XYZ file of C-alpha atoms in Angstrom:
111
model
C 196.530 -58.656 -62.762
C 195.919 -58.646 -66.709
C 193.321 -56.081 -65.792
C 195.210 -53.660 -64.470
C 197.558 -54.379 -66.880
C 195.378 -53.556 -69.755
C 194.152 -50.222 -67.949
C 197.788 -48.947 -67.922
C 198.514 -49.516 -70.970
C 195.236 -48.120 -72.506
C 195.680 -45.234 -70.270
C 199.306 -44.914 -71.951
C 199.022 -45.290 -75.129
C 195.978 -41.960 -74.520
C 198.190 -40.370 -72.670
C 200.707 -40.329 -75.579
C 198.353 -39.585 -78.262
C 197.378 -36.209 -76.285
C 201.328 -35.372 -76.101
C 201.983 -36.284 -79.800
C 198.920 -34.724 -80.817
C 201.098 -31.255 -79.193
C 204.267 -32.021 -80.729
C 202.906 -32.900 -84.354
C 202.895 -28.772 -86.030
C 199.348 -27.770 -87.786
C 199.009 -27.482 -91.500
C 197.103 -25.672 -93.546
C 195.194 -26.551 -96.993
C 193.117 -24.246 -99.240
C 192.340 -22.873 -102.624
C 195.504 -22.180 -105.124
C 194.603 -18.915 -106.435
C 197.430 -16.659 -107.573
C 197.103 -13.236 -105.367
C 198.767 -10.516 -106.610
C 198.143 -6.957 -105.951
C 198.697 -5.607 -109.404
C 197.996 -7.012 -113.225
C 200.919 -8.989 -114.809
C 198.346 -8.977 -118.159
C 197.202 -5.617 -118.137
C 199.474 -3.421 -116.340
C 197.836 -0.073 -116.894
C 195.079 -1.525 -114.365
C 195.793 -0.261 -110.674
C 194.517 -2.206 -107.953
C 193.491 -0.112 -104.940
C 195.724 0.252 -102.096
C 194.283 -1.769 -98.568
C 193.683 -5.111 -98.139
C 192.037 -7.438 -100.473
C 190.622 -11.085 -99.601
C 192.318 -14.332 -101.633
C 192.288 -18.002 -100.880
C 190.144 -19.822 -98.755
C 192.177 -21.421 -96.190
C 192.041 -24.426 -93.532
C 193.876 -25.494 -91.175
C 194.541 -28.580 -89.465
C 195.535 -28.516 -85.599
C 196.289 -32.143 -84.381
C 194.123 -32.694 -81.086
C 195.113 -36.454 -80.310
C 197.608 -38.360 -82.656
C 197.964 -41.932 -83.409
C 198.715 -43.913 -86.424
C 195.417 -45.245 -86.674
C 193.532 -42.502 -86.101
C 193.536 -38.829 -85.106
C 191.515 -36.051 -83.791
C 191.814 -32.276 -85.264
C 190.701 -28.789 -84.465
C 189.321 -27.893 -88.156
C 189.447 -24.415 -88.924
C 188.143 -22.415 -91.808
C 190.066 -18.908 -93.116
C 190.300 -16.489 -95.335
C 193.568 -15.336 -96.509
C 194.204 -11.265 -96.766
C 196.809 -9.554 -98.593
C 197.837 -6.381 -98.076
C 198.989 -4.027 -101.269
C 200.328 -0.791 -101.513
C 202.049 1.125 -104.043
C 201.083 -2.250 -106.407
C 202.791 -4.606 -104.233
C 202.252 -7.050 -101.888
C 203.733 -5.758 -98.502
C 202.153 -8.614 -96.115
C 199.877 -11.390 -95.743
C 197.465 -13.008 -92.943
C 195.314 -15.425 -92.184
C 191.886 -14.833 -90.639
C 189.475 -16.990 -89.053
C 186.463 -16.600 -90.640
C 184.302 -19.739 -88.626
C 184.503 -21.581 -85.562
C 186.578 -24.598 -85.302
C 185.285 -28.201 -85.270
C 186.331 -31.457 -84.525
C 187.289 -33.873 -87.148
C 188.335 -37.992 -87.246
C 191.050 -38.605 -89.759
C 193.979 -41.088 -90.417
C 197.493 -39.420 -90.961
C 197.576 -36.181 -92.415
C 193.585 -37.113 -94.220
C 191.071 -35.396 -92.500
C 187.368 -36.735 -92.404
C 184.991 -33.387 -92.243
């Protein structure tokens, strides 16, 4: 009986982490650089028109989610901007690696 017991509510409390782990939204973290696509200093200087590469960007997709620990889908990008005219018209992200698995508690990742 306590068996069983235990089994279901192991197999719960998994269960729950895997449907938290959906529900809890990705985040991203990366370098802070300041992308522009002209020169606030030196505005004589024209940057070319097309897109040109900024931060380095990574982001965090929860896998399974508990509060002691947690399982994420690591993975690395690159931002691009895209300028025209000297301004900033829009803005991706691209993966630039494959994704990895990562142990962490919270929002901390462990790489």
């Amino acid at each position: 009986m306590h068996r069983k017991t235990l089994i279901i509510i192991l197999a719960s409390i998994f269960a729950l982490g895997i449907i938290i782990g959906f529900l809890v939204p990705s985040y991203s973290r990366g370098t802070l650089r300041a992308c522009s696509c002209g020169s606030h200093l030196l505005p004589e200087i024209i940057v070319p028109d097309g897109e040109k590469t900024c931060n380095q960007i990574t982001t965090n997709n929860p896998v399974f989610f508990t509060l002691i620990f947690n399982i994420y889908s690591v993975c690395p990008g690159q931002e691009i901007i895209v300028c025209e005219g000297g301004e900033k018209i829009s803005e991706r992200v691209e993966k630039t690696g494959s994704c990895k698995l990562a142990l962490g508690t919270f929002m901390y990742v462990f790489s």
